[in-house]
PDB file of C-alpha atoms in Angstrom:
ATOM      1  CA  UNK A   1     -32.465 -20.835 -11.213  1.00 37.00           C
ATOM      2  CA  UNK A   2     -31.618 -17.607  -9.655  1.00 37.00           C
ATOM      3  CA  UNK A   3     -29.778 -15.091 -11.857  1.00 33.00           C
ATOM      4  CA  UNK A   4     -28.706 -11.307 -11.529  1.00 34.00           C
ATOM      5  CA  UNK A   5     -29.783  -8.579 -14.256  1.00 30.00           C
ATOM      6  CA  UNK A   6     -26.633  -6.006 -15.545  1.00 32.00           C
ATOM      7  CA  UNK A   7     -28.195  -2.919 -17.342  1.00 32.00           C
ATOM      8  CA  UNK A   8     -25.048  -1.680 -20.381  1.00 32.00           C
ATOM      9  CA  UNK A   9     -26.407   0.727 -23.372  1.00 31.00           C
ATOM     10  CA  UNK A  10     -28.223  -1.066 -26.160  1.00 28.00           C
ATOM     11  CA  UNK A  11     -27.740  -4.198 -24.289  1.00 30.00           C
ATOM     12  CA  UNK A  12     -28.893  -6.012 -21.365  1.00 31.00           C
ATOM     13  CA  UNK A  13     -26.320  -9.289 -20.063  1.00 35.00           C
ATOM     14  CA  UNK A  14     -27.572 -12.176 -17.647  1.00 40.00           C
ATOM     15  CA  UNK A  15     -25.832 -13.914 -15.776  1.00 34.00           C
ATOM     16  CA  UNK A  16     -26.739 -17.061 -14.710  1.00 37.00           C
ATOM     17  CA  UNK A  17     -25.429 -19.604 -11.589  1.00 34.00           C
ATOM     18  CA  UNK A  18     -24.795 -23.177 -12.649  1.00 36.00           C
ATOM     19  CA  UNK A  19     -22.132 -26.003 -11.007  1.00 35.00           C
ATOM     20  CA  UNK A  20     -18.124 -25.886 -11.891  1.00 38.00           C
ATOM     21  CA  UNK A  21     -16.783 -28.979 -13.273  1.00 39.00           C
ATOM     22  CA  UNK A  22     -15.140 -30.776 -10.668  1.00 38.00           C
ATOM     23  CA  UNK A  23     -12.041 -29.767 -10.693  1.00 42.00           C
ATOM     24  CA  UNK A  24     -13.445 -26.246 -10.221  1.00 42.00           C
ATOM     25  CA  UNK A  25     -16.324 -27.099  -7.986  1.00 41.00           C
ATOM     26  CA  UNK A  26     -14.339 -25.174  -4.965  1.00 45.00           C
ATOM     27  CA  UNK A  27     -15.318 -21.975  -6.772  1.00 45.00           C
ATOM     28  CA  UNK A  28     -18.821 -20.469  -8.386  1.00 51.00           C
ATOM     29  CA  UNK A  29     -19.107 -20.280 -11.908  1.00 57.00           C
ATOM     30  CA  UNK A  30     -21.466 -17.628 -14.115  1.00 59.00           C
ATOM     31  CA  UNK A  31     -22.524 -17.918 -17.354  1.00 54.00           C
ATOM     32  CA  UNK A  32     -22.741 -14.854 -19.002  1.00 53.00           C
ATOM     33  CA  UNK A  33     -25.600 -15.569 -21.598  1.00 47.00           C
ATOM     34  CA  UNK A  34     -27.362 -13.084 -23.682  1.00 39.00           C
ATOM     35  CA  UNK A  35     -31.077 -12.198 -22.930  1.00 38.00           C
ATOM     36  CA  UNK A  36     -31.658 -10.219 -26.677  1.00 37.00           C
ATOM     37  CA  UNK A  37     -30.339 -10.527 -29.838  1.00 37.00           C
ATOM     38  CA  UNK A  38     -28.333  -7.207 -28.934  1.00 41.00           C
ATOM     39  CA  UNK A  39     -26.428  -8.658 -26.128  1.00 45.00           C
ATOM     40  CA  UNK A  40     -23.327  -9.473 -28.204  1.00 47.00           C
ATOM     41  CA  UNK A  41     -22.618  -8.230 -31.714  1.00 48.00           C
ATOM     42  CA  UNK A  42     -21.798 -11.559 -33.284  1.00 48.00           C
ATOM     43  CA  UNK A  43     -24.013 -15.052 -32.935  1.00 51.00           C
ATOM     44  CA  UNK A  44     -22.086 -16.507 -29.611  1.00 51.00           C
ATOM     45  CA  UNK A  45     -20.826 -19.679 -31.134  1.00 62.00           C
ATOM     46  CA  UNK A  46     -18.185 -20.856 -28.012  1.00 86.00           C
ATOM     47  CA  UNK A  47     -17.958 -19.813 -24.356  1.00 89.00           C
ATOM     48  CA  UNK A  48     -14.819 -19.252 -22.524  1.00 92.00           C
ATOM     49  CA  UNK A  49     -14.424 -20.171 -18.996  1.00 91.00           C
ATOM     50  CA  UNK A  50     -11.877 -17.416 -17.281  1.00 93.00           C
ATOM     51  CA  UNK A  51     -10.375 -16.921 -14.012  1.00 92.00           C
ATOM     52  CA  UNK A  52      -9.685 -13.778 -12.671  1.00 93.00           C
ATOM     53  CA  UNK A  53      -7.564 -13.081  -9.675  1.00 92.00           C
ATOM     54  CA  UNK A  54      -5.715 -10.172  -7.942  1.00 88.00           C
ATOM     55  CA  UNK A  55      -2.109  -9.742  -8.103  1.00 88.00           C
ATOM     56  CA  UNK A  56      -2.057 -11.618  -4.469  1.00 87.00           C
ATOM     57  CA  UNK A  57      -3.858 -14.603  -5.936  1.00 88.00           C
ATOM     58  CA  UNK A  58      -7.129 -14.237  -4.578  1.00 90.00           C
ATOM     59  CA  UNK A  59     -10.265 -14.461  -6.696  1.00 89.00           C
ATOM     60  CA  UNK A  60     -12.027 -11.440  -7.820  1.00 89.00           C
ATOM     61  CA  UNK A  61     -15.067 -12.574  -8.480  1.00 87.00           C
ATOM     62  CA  UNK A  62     -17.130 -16.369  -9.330  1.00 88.00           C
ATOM     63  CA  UNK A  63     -15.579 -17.776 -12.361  1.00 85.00           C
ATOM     64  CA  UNK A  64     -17.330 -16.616 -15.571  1.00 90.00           C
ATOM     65  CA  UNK A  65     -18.316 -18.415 -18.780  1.00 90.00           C
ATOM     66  CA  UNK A  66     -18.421 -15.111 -21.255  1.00 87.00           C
ATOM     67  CA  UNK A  67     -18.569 -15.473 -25.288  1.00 91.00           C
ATOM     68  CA  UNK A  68     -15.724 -15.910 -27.281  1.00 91.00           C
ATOM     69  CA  UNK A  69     -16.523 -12.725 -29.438  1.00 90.00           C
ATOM     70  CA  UNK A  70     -17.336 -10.840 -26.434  1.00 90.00           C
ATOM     71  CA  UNK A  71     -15.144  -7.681 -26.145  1.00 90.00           C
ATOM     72  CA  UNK A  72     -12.032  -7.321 -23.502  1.00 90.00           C
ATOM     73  CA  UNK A  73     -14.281  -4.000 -22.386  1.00 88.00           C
ATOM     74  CA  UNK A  74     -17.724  -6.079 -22.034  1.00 89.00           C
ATOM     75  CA  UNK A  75     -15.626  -8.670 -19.738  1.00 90.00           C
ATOM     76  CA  UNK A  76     -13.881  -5.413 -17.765  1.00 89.00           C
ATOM     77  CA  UNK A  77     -17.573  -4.211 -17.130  1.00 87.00           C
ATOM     78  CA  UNK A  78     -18.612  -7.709 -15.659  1.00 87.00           C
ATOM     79  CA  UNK A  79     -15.262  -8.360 -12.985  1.00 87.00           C
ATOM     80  CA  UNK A  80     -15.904  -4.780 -12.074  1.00 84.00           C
ATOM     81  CA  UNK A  81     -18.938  -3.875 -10.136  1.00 75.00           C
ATOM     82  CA  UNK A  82     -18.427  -0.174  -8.664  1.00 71.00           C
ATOM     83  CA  UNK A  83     -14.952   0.802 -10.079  1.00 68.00           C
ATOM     84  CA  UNK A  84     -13.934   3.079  -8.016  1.00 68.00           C
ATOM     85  CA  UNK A  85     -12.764   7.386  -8.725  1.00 63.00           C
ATOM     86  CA  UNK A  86      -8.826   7.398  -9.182  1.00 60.00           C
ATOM     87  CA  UNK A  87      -8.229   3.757  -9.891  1.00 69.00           C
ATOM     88  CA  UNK A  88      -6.673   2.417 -13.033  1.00 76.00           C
ATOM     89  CA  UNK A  89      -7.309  -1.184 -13.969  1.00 82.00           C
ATOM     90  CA  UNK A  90      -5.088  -3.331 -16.380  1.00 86.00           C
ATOM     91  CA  UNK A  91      -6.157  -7.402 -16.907  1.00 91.00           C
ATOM     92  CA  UNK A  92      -3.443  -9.327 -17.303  1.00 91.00           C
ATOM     93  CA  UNK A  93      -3.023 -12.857 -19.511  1.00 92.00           C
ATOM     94  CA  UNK A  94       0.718 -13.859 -18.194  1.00 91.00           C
ATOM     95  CA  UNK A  95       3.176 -11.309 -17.772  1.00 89.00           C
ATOM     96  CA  UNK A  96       1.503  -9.259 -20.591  1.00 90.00           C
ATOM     97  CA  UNK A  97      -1.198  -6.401 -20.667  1.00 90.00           C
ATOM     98  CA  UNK A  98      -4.735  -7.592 -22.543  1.00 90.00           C
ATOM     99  CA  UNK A  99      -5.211  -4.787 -25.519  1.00 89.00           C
ATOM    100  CA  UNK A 100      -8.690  -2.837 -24.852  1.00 85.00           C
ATOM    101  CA  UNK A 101      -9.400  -2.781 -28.150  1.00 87.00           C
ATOM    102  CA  UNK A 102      -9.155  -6.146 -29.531  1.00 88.00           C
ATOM    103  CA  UNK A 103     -12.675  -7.095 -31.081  1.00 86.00           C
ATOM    104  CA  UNK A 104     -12.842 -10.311 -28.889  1.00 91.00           C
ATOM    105  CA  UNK A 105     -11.730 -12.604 -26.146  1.00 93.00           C
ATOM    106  CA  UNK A 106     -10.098 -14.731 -28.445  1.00 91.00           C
ATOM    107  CA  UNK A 107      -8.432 -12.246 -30.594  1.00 92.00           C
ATOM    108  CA  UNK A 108      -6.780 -11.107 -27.039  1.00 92.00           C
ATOM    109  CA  UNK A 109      -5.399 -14.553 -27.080  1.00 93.00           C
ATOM    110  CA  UNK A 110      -7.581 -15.690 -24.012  1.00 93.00           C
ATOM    111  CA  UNK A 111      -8.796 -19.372 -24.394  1.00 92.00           C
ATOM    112  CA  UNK A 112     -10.732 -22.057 -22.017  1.00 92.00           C
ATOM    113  CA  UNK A 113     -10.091 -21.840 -18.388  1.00 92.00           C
ATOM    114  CA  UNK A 114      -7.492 -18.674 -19.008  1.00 92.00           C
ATOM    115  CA  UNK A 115      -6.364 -17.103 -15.759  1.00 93.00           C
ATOM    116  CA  UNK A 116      -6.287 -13.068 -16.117  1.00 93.00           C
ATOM    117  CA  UNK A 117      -4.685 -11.193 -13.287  1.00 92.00           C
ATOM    118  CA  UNK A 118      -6.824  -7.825 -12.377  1.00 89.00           C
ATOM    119  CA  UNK A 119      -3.836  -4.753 -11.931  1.00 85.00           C
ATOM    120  CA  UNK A 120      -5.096  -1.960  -9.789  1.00 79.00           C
ATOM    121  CA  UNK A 121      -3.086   1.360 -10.269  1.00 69.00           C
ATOM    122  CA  UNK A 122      -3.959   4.336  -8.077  1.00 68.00           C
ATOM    123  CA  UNK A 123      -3.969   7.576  -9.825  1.00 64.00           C
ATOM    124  CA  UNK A 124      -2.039  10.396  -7.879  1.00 74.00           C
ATOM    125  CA  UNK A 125      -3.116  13.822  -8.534  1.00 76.00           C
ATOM    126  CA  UNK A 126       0.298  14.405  -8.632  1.00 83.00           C
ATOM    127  CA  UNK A 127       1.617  12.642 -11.313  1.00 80.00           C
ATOM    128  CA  UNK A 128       2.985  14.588 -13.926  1.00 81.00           C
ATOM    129  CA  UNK A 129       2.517  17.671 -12.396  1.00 87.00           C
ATOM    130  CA  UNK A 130       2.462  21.794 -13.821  1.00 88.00           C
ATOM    131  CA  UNK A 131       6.479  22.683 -12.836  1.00 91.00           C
ATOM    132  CA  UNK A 132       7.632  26.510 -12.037  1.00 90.00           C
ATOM    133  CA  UNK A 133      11.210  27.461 -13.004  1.00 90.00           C
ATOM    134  CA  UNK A 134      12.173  26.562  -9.867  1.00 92.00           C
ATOM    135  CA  UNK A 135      11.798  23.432  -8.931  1.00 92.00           C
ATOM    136  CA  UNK A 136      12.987  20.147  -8.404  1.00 92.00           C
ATOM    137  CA  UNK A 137      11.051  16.511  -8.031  1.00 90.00           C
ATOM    138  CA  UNK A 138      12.019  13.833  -7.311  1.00 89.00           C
ATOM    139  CA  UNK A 139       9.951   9.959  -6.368  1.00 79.00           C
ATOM    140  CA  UNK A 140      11.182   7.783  -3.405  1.00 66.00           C
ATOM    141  CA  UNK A 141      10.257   4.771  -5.085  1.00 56.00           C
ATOM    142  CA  UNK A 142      10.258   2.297  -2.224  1.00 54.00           C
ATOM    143  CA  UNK A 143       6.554   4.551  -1.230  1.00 60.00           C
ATOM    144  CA  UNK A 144       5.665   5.858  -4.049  1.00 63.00           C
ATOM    145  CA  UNK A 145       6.329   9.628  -2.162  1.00 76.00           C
ATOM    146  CA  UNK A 146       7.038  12.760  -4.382  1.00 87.00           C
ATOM    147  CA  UNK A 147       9.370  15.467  -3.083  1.00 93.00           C
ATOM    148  CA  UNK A 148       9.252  18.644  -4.364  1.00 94.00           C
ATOM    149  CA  UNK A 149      12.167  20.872  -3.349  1.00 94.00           C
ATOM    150  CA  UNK A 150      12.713  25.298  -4.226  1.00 94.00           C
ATOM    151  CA  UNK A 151      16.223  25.763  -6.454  1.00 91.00           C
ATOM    152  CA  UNK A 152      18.334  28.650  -5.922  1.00 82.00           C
ATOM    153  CA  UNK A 153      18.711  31.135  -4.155  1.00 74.00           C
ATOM    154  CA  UNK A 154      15.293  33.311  -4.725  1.00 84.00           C
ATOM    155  CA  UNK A 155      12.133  33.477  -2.773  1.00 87.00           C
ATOM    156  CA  UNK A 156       9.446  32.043  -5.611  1.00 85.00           C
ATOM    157  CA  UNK A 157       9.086  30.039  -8.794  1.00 88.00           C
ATOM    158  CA  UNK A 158       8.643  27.051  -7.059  1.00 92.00           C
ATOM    159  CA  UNK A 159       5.149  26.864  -8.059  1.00 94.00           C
ATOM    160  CA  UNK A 160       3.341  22.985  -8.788  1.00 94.00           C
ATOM    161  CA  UNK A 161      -0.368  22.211 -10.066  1.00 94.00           C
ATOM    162  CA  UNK A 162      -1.317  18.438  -9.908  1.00 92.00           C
ATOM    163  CA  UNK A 163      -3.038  16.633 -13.296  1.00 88.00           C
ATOM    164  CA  UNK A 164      -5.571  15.183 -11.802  1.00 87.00           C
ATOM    165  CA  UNK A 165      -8.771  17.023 -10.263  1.00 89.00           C
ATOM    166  CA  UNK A 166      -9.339  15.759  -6.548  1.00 91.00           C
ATOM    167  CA  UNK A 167     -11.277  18.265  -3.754  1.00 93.00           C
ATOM    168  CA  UNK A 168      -8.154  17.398  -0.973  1.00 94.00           C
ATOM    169  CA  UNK A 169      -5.182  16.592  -0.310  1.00 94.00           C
ATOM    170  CA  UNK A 170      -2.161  16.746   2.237  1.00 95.00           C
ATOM    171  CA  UNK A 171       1.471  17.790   2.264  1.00 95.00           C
ATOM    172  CA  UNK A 172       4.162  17.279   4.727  1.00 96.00           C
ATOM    173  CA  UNK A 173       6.834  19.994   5.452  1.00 96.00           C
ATOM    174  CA  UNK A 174      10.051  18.964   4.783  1.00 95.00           C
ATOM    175  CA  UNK A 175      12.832  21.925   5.070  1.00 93.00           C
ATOM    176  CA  UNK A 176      12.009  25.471   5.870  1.00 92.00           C
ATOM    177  CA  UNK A 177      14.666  28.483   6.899  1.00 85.00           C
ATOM    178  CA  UNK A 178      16.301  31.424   5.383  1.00 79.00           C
ATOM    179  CA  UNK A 179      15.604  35.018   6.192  1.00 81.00           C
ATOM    180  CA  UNK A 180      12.678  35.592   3.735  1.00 85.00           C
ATOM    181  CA  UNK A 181       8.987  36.970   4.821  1.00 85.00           C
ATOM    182  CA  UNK A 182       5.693  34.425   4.144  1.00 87.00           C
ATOM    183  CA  UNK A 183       5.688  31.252   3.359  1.00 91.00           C
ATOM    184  CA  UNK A 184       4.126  28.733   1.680  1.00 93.00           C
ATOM    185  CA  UNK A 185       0.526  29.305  -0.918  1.00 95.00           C
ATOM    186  CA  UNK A 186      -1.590  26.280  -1.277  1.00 97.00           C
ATOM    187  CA  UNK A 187      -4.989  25.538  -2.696  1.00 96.00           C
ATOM    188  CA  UNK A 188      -6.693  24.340  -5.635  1.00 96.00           C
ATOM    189  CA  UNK A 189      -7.134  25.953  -9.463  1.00 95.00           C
ATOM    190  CA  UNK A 190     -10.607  25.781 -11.764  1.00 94.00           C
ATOM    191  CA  UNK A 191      -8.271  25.675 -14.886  1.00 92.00           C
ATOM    192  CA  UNK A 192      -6.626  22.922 -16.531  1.00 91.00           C
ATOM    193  CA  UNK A 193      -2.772  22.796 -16.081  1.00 90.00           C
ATOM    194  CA  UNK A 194      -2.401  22.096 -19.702  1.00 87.00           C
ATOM    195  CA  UNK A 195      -4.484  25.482 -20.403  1.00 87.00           C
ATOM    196  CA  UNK A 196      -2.199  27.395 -17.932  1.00 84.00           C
ATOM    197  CA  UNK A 197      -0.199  30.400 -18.755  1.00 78.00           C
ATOM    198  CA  UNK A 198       2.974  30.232 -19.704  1.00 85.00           C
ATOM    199  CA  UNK A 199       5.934  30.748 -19.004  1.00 88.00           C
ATOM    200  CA  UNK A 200       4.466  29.252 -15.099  1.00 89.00           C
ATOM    201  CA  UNK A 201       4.051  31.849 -13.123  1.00 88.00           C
ATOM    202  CA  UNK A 202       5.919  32.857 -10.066  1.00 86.00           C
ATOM    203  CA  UNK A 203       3.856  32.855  -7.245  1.00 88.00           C
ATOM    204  CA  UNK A 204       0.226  30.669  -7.126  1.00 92.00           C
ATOM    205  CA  UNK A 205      -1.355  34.008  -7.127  1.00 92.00           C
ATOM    206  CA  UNK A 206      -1.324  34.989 -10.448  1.00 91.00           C
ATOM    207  CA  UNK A 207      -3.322  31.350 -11.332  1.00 92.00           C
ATOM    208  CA  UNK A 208      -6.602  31.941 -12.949  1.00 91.00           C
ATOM    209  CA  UNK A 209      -9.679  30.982 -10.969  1.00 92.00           C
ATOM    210  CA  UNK A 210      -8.234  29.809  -7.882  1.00 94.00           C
ATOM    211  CA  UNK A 211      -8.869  29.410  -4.018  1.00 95.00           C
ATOM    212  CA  UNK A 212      -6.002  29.703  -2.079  1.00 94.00           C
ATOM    213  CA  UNK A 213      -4.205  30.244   1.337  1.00 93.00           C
ATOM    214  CA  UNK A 214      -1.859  33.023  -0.238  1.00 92.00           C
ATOM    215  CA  UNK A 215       1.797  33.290   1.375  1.00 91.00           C
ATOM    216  CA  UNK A 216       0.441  35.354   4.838  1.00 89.00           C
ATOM    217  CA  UNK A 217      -1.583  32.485   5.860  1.00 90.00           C
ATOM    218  CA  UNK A 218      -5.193  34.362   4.550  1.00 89.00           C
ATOM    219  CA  UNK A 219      -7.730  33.374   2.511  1.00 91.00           C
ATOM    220  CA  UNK A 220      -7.889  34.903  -1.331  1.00 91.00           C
ATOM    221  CA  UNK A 221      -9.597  33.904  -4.484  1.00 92.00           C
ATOM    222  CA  UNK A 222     -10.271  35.533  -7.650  1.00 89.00           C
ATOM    223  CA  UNK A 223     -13.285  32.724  -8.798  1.00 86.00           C
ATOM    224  CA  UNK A 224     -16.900  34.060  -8.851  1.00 72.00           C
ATOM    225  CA  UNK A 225     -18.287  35.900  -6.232  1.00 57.00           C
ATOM    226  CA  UNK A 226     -15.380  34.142  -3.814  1.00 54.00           C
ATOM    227  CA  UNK A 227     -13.340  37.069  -3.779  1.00 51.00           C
ATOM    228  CA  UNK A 228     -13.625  38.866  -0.938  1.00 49.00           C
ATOM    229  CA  UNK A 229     -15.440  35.903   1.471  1.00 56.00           C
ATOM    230  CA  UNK A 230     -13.388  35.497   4.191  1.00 58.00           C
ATOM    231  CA  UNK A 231     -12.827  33.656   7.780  1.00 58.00           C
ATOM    232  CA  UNK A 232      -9.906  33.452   8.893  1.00 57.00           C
ATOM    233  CA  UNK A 233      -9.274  31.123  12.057  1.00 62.00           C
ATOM    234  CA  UNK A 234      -5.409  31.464  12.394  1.00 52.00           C
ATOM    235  CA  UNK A 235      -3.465  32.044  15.817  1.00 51.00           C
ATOM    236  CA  UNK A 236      -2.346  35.100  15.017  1.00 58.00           C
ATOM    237  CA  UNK A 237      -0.916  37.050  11.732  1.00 68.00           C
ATOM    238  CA  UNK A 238       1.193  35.362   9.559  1.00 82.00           C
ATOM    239  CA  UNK A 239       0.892  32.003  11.213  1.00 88.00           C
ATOM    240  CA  UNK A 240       2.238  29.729   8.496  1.00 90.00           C
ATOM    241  CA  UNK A 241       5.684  30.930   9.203  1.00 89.00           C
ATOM    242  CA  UNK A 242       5.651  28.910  11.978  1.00 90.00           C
ATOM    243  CA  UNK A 243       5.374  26.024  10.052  1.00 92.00           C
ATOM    244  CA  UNK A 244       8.247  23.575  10.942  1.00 93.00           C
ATOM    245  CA  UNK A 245       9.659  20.281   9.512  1.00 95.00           C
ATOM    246  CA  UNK A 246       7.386  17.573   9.716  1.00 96.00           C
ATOM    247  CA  UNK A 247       3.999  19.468  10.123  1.00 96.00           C
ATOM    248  CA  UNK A 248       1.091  17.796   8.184  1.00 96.00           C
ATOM    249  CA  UNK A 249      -1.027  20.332   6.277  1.00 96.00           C
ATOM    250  CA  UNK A 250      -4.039  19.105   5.356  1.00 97.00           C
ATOM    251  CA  UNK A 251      -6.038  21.466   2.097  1.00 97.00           C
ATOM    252  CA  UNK A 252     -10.168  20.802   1.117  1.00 96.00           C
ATOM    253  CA  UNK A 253     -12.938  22.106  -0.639  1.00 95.00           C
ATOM    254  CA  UNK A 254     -15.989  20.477   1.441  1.00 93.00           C
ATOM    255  CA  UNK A 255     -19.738  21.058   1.266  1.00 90.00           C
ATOM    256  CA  UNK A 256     -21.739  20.709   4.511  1.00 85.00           C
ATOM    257  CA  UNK A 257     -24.490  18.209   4.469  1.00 82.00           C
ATOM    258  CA  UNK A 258     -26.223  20.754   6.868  1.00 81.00           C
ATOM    259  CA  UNK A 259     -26.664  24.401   5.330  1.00 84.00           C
ATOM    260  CA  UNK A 260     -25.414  23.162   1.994  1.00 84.00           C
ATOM    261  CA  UNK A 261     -21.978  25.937   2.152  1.00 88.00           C
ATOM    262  CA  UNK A 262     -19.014  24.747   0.708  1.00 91.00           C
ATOM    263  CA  UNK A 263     -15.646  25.638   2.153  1.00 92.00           C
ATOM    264  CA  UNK A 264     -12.552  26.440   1.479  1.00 94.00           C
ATOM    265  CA  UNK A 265     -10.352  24.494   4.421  1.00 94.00           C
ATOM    266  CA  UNK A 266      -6.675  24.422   5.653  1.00 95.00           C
ATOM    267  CA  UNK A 267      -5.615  22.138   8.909  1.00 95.00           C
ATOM    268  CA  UNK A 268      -2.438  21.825  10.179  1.00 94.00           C
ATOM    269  CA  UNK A 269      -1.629  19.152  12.305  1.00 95.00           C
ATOM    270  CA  UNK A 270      -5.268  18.363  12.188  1.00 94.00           C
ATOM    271  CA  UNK A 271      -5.875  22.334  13.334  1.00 93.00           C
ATOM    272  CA  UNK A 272      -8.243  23.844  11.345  1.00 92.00           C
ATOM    273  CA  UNK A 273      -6.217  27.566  10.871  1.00 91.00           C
ATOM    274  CA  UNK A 274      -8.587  28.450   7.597  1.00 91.00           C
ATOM    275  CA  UNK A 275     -12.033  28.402   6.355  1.00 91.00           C
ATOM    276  CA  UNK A 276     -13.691  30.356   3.978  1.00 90.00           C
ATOM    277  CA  UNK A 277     -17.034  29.949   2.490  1.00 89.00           C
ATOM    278  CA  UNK A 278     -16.732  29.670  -1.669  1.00 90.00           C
ATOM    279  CA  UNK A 279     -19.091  29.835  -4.279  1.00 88.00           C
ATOM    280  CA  UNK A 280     -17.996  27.023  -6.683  1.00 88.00           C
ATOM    281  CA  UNK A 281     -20.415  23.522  -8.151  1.00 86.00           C
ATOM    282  CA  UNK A 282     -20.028  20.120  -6.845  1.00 85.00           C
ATOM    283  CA  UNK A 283     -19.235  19.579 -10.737  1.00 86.00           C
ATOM    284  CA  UNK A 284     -16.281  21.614 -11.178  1.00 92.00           C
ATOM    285  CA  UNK A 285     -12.785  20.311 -11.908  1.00 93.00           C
ATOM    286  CA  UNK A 286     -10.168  21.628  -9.005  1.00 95.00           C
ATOM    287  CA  UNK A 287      -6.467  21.171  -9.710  1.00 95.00           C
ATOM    288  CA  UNK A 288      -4.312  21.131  -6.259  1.00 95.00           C
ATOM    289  CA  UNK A 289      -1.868  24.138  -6.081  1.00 96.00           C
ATOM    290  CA  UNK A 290       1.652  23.932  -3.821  1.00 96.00           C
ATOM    291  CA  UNK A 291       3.813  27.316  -4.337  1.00 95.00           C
ATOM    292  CA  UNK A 292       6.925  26.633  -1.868  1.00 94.00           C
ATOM    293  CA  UNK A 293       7.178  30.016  -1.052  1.00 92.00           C
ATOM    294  CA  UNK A 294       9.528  32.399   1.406  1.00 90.00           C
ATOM    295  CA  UNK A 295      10.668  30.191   4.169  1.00 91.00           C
ATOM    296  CA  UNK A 296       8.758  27.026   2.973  1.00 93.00           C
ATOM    297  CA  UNK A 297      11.805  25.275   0.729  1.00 93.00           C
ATOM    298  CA  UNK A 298      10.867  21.853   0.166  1.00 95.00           C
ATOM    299  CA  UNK A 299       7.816  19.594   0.989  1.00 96.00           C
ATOM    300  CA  UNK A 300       6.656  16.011   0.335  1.00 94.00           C
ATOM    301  CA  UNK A 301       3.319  15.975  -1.916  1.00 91.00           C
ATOM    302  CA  UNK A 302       0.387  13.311  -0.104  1.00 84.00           C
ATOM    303  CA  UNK A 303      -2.791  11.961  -1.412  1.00 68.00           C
ATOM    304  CA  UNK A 304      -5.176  12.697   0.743  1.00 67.00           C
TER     305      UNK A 304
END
């Protein structure tokens, strides 16, 4: 009988292919056996059969037959193969969320031929994000779209940093006007938002360890030995004043597969208008930075 080998710590699971019973025989089974005496930490004394589907209804994967003293976790590990970066996943018995923690399948109140539902939440590196004095967000919930608007009647303090580390990500110009100089700073910041000064600064300048496209539309950075590397591919000085309602910027950090550089990178409208080369490890955790700034006055925050 053919099987398939899963590798955990301190354990190694097989899974095995047999025949559904016939009322299931539409759909491939596994039996999730152990192949040690580590495999599980209790002697496996009942198997449960469970079903587990995606919100829409479709299966997930074959059916599995998993130990009744397995943990929720070990069964998590076996529906998902290659979870992916930036994903949250919930299983679901009804209407109601299966606790982590509980030491078993049956202490989660699953049973015989339980159907679990498999919730897939993306993370937004938005989501509860750094605020300056300044301004105001607000969710369209009908898309799941942030906007991020400048209050009063000043030039800065408008200043966000995202939660959640990501390398890009894109924002659409929403308003712009007013008879203030430069516009708006975007990039990314090396330290955590919860370990950022406070009171928030004013402009994204005065961030520690960032990369940035500063409020002229020029490189600057004050991380490593990125200080003073610069190339600037802009139309002209001061371009990003020309930035109008419903223009797409587009911010990464990218390495080249080529010569190995990494890059600081700002398109708009698919234009690259800066690039910079940066000294900064795959490894490091980037924080995207939106300061709406002079003329920029409110913008809608995008995944990338």
């Amino acid at each position: 009988m053919e099987s398939a080998r899963f590798s955990r710590p301190a354990r190694v699971v097989q899974i095995q292919q047999h025949a559904c019973a016939p009322e299931q025989d539409d759909h491939d089974c596994q039996s999730v056996t152990s192949s040690n005496s580590t495999a599980f930490p209790h002697e496996v004394d009942q198997y449960l059969r469970i079903d587990v589907r995606h919100v829409s209804g479709e299966s997930v994967c074959p059916c599995l037959e998993f130990p009744a003293n397995a943990s929720v976790q070990e069964l998590m590990n076996a529906v998902l193969d290659s979870p992916k970066k930036g994903e949250i996943y919930k299983l679901l018995l009804g209407n109601n969320l299966l606790d982590m923690t509980a030491s078993s399948l049956s202490d989660a109140g699953i049973e015989y031929d339980s159907v679990l539902t498999l919730g897939v939440q993306r993370q937004r590196c938005w989501d509860d994000p750094l605020l300056g004095a300044n301004v105001h967000v607000t969710i369209a919930t009908s898309r799941g779209s942030m906007f991020a608007s400048r209050l009063g009647h000043g030039f800065q303090g408008a200043l966000l940093v995202g939660s959640h580390s990501v390398r890009a990500f894109r924002l659409r110009i929403l308003e712009t006007g007013g008879s203030w100089s430069g516009a708006l700073e975007v990039g990314f910041t090396a330290c955590n938002p919860r370990m950022q000064p406070q009171p928030v600064p004013g402009d994204a300048l005065a961030l520690p360890q960032h990369f940035l496209m500063d409020s002229t539309g020029t490189f600057t950075a004050n991380y490593g030995g990125s200080n003073s590397s610069q190339d600037i591919v802009s139309s002209g000085h001061n371009w990003s004043q020309r930035l109008c309602s419903g223009d797409v910027l587009r911010v990464s950090i990218e390495t080249s597969a080529g010569d190995g550089r990494t890059m600081f990178i700002v398109e708009a409208n698919e234009e690259v208008k800066v690039r910079a080369t940066i000294d900064v490890v795959q490894d490091v955790f980037l924080y995207p930075v939106v300061n709406m700034y002079g003329k920029t006055t409110s913008v809608e925050l995008l995944d990338d």
